[in-house]
């Protein structure tokens, strides 16, 4: 796929609210829906739906196929998304490695690659060059007719979601104030690039919009959280909520890479350095209990490379800490799940960062 041509293929008006509603409904139902069903589900008039569908057919994003069940008259023609009509790329950037994932319009994985390229492996300009190469390689594996909607990046924070600029990431002083989004955009010839904290994008992959609140807890080269409260990602006033690993849980504890003593992250990483997953899992559960008391979330989802080395241990220990520290676990019931995306939560969520601009998520 030619990245410059793909940049020119952005579809005018696709972010329109009503069109996003229709696209979102078709994505949510692989069996498709008729024009009448779409009108009923969106509350739009049949005339409005007909205009929107005509545009989507012209743009090649949907296709007609099959007939719905008859309700006494002529069976209605069903509409479905065309998965290969467009694609999105998700890029997960950690300290020592990065993963790139190519997805179709339905979020289905088409290719994946991991390289030893990360924030701590080289100076920033070199890392950005290598990340851009990974993105180009992924784009080259896309169907030739597919339009690239953009690139989503999940990166270690702290960072400013509005500008794509990193701010003093712990132990990575070379990246302080680095404009990651702008640098990648320049390398990728103007392709739309979206940058968010790795934990925020992972929360996009594991929690759906709507009622209920989920905290995604990530344990890999560090510890962090992504918060989806009442269906929406909560980023905070400076778009840097979720620095979960830097809550102080031991005043005289070891020095953390952020400069404080006794951070949850420092204690977890110290336990892991000794090969003690049981202690690391218990500490993660203690932090989870603090978070639940603070925000009253009803679901905890665990992810990250370290969690999936001993997934059932981490799930069990986090659940045990919640039961031990919440005042009434039966009343304040919290489910503990493993990320359905496995170790790919950040890359999969980075894809959703792009697709969300299309589907209005």
XYZ file of C-alpha atoms in Angstrom:
361
model
C 0.000 0.000 0.000
C 1.298 3.452 -0.905
C 1.065 5.545 2.260
C 0.864 8.854 0.402
C -2.043 7.630 -1.745
C -3.750 6.263 1.346
C -3.520 9.658 2.996
C -5.480 11.165 0.140
C -8.215 8.559 0.492
C -9.722 9.901 3.687
C -13.490 9.981 3.184
C -15.171 13.356 3.469
C -17.937 13.462 6.032
C -17.373 10.009 7.553
C -17.162 11.506 11.008
C -20.621 12.877 10.730
C -22.538 11.757 13.794
C -25.438 10.070 12.006
C -23.171 8.222 9.617
C -21.052 7.044 12.520
C -24.193 5.716 14.203
C -25.073 3.658 11.132
C -21.539 2.346 10.730
C -21.374 1.447 14.413
C -24.599 -0.558 14.207
C -23.386 -2.458 11.166
C -20.087 -3.209 12.855
C -21.845 -4.482 15.965
C -24.042 -6.886 13.962
C -22.090 -9.104 11.522
C -25.418 -10.333 10.120
C -26.146 -6.813 8.917
C -29.335 -4.842 8.963
C -31.937 -3.479 6.597
C -32.571 0.197 5.951
C -35.780 -0.047 7.977
C -33.974 -1.641 10.909
C -31.293 1.041 10.832
C -33.950 3.752 10.852
C -35.648 2.133 13.824
C -32.412 1.679 15.804
C -31.061 5.175 15.170
C -34.333 7.102 15.323
C -33.534 8.670 11.941
C -36.085 8.985 9.186
C -36.108 6.434 6.349
C -35.151 9.269 3.993
C -32.107 10.162 6.093
C -31.038 6.520 6.270
C -31.402 6.156 2.501
C -29.079 9.125 1.927
C -26.500 7.846 4.393
C -26.588 4.329 2.943
C -26.225 5.704 -0.588
C -23.063 7.551 0.454
C -21.664 4.475 2.188
C -22.356 2.330 -0.875
C -20.680 4.895 -3.127
C -17.674 4.999 -0.790
C -17.493 1.211 -0.850
C -17.661 0.809 2.922
C -20.886 -1.212 2.896
C -22.418 -3.704 0.528
C -25.831 -5.188 -0.053
C -26.055 -8.905 0.466
C -28.737 -11.339 1.500
C -32.341 -10.856 2.514
C -33.861 -10.437 5.922
C -36.792 -12.523 7.119
C -40.090 -11.530 5.553
C -42.632 -9.819 7.800
C -45.441 -10.223 5.321
C -44.103 -8.141 2.466
C -41.041 -8.250 0.258
C -37.956 -9.446 2.205
C -35.691 -6.529 3.016
C -32.203 -6.251 1.571
C -29.497 -6.470 4.235
C -26.509 -4.168 4.439
C -23.129 -5.227 5.802
C -19.745 -3.623 6.268
C -17.055 -4.568 3.754
C -14.164 -5.562 6.033
C -11.536 -5.166 3.307
C -12.706 -1.710 2.274
C -10.456 -0.014 4.814
C -7.859 -0.840 7.423
C -6.215 0.622 10.501
C -2.804 0.128 12.055
C -2.152 -0.129 15.785
C 1.315 0.360 17.232
C 2.200 -0.582 20.825
C 5.431 1.072 22.011
C 7.072 -0.083 25.236
C 10.551 0.392 26.677
C 12.281 -2.425 24.822
C 9.957 -3.652 22.082
C 7.100 -2.565 19.851
C 4.267 -4.465 18.174
C 2.433 -3.380 15.034
C -0.975 -4.787 14.137
C -2.919 -4.379 10.887
C -6.695 -4.619 11.250
C -9.592 -4.621 8.822
C -12.683 -2.452 9.127
C -14.329 -4.929 11.521
C -11.313 -4.940 13.820
C -10.153 -8.333 12.560
C -6.402 -8.899 12.724
C -4.702 -9.225 9.321
C -1.031 -9.121 10.281
C 1.179 -8.636 13.317
C 4.890 -8.118 13.927
C 7.070 -7.404 16.970
C 10.560 -5.886 16.923
C 13.175 -5.024 19.533
C 12.498 -1.314 19.101
C 11.373 0.724 22.084
C 11.752 3.933 24.015
C 14.904 2.687 25.769
C 16.638 1.044 22.788
C 17.927 4.136 20.950
C 17.689 7.922 20.866
C 14.212 9.232 19.977
C 14.830 10.221 16.342
C 16.189 6.737 15.545
C 13.319 5.012 17.335
C 10.756 7.043 15.373
C 12.467 6.100 12.091
C 12.274 2.411 12.990
C 8.649 2.666 14.135
C 7.744 4.308 10.823
C 9.397 1.389 9.014
C 7.243 -1.044 10.998
C 4.123 0.884 10.012
C 5.094 0.887 6.318
C 5.720 -2.855 6.402
C 2.295 -3.421 7.933
C 0.653 -1.179 5.335
C 2.334 -3.146 2.554
C 0.564 -6.295 3.758
C -2.898 -4.715 3.425
C -5.225 -5.591 0.540
C -4.390 -3.237 -2.357
C -7.922 -1.801 -2.470
C -8.100 -1.102 1.267
C -7.883 2.515 2.405
C -5.699 3.230 5.394
C -7.729 5.186 7.928
C -4.784 6.022 10.143
C -2.262 4.820 12.689
C -2.997 4.545 16.399
C -0.118 4.532 18.872
C -0.232 3.322 22.460
C 2.866 4.596 24.238
C 4.183 4.709 27.786
C 3.304 7.948 29.517
C 3.011 10.442 30.932
C 1.903 12.142 27.746
C -0.473 14.802 26.501
C -3.247 13.179 24.463
C -4.212 16.499 22.865
C -0.730 17.172 21.446
C 0.939 13.772 21.367
C 3.869 15.101 23.431
C 5.544 12.976 26.121
C 6.214 14.495 29.543
C 9.023 13.134 31.699
C 8.411 9.402 31.251
C 10.071 7.654 34.190
C 13.644 6.659 33.454
C 13.473 7.975 29.874
C 14.728 11.544 30.119
C 15.575 11.753 26.400
C 11.852 11.579 25.619
C 10.815 14.484 27.847
C 8.785 16.961 25.742
C 9.266 14.821 22.643
C 6.482 15.443 20.036
C 5.866 11.808 19.134
C 2.696 12.362 17.110
C 4.218 15.131 14.996
C 7.440 13.188 14.397
C 5.596 10.052 13.261
C 3.236 12.071 11.067
C 6.209 13.639 9.293
C 7.784 10.227 8.676
C 4.491 8.798 7.424
C 3.840 11.523 4.859
C 0.795 13.038 6.477
C -1.120 9.877 7.442
C -3.388 10.574 10.421
C -1.574 9.530 13.602
C -3.357 9.242 16.964
C -1.290 8.887 20.157
C -2.507 7.960 23.629
C -1.135 6.264 26.728
C -0.762 2.519 26.331
C -3.156 1.809 29.196
C -5.857 4.081 27.784
C -5.840 2.381 24.402
C -5.813 -1.038 26.065
C -8.946 0.004 27.952
C -10.545 0.697 24.559
C -9.852 -2.908 23.575
C -11.295 -4.539 26.693
C -14.315 -2.444 27.666
C -17.314 -1.453 25.599
C -19.099 1.909 25.621
C -22.190 2.076 27.790
C -23.096 1.654 31.450
C -20.534 0.334 33.883
C -16.938 1.258 34.639
C -13.772 -0.721 34.004
C -10.189 -0.289 35.177
C -7.591 -1.955 32.976
C -4.399 -2.731 34.941
C -1.214 -3.275 32.946
C 1.953 -4.988 34.181
C 4.896 -5.270 31.806
C 7.993 -3.056 31.948
C 5.984 -0.854 34.294
C 2.592 -0.635 35.985
C -0.282 1.536 34.767
C -4.050 1.794 34.487
C -6.590 2.783 31.875
C -10.003 3.949 33.091
C -13.230 3.559 31.156
C -15.841 5.211 33.340
C -19.477 4.927 32.273
C -18.317 3.894 28.822
C -15.848 6.723 28.160
C -12.075 6.822 28.577
C -11.225 9.099 31.478
C -8.001 11.021 30.807
C -8.170 13.829 33.352
C -7.580 17.565 33.090
C -4.123 17.166 31.527
C -5.024 13.875 29.783
C -2.695 11.984 32.110
C -5.007 10.051 34.435
C -4.061 6.454 35.162
C -0.539 6.806 36.603
C -1.587 3.908 38.795
C 1.929 2.515 39.290
C 3.160 5.647 41.013
C 0.868 5.526 44.040
C 3.067 5.302 47.133
C 2.256 2.198 49.153
C 5.436 2.001 51.311
C 6.894 5.266 52.603
C 10.385 3.846 53.177
C 10.306 1.611 50.119
C 12.810 1.381 47.257
C 13.474 4.357 45.012
C 11.287 4.320 41.902
C 12.414 5.431 38.439
C 10.090 8.434 38.889
C 12.195 9.617 41.875
C 9.736 8.761 44.657
C 10.113 5.990 47.215
C 7.806 3.035 47.645
C 5.762 3.324 44.464
C 3.613 0.335 43.574
C 5.590 0.003 40.339
C 8.968 -0.080 42.131
C 7.754 -2.745 44.554
C 6.212 -4.881 41.796
C 9.334 -4.700 39.637
C 11.561 -5.514 42.633
C 9.482 -8.624 43.335
C 9.642 -9.654 39.695
C 13.417 -9.176 39.651
C 13.498 -11.867 42.368
C 11.172 -14.081 40.316
C 8.385 -13.619 42.886
C 5.156 -13.389 40.884
C 3.046 -14.137 43.969
C 4.208 -10.967 45.740
C 3.918 -8.890 42.553
C 0.354 -10.130 42.044
C -0.562 -9.336 45.649
C 0.818 -5.816 45.297
C -1.132 -5.332 42.077
C -4.256 -6.469 43.931
C -3.581 -4.028 46.771
C -3.350 -1.197 44.261
C -6.549 -2.442 42.612
C -8.360 -2.322 45.972
C -7.204 1.276 46.477
C -8.514 2.137 43.017
C -11.883 0.484 43.615
C -12.316 2.333 46.914
C -11.522 5.589 45.148
C -13.604 5.201 41.973
C -16.079 2.380 42.720
C -15.451 0.631 39.397
C -17.272 -2.646 38.898
C -14.738 -4.489 36.739
C -10.970 -4.989 36.786
C -9.237 -6.296 33.654
C -5.637 -7.478 33.820
C -3.176 -7.337 30.955
C 0.439 -6.904 29.975
C 3.283 -9.281 29.191
C 4.052 -10.137 32.840
C 0.435 -10.940 33.726
C 0.267 -13.484 30.923
C 3.298 -15.372 32.198
C 1.128 -16.506 35.145
C -2.396 -15.365 34.193
C -4.423 -17.428 36.661
C -2.100 -16.533 39.540
C -2.553 -12.823 38.873
C -6.298 -13.132 38.478
C -6.614 -15.128 41.698
C -4.363 -12.886 43.802
C -5.953 -9.642 42.628
C -9.407 -11.042 43.402
C -8.194 -12.155 46.847
C -6.832 -8.694 47.666
C -10.115 -7.087 46.630
C -12.052 -9.475 48.855
C -9.694 -8.757 51.784
C -9.661 -4.971 51.517
C -13.126 -3.898 50.385
C -15.524 -3.196 53.273
C -18.350 -5.341 51.876
C -17.241 -7.399 48.842
C -20.712 -8.830 48.332
C -22.296 -5.395 48.088
C -19.353 -3.853 46.235
C -18.834 -6.805 43.929
C -16.002 -6.381 41.424
C -15.266 -8.892 38.675
C -11.650 -9.631 37.786
C -10.961 -10.715 34.209
C -7.981 -11.251 31.958
C -7.792 -9.141 28.830
C -9.447 -11.040 25.964
C -6.791 -9.562 23.671
C -4.043 -11.261 25.678
C -0.624 -9.661 25.409
C -1.885 -7.656 22.405
C -4.237 -5.398 24.376
C -2.274 -2.220 23.622
C -1.861 -2.901 19.892
C -5.522 -3.918 19.566
C -6.603 -0.831 21.485
C -4.424 1.376 19.287
C -6.410 0.075 16.315
C -9.608 1.087 18.111
C -8.146 4.561 18.580
C -8.308 4.878 14.783
C -11.563 3.016 14.140
C -13.267 5.082 16.837
C -12.935 8.161 14.602
C -15.030 6.328 12.027
C -17.566 4.604 14.230
C -18.023 7.413 16.711
C -16.841 5.265 19.634
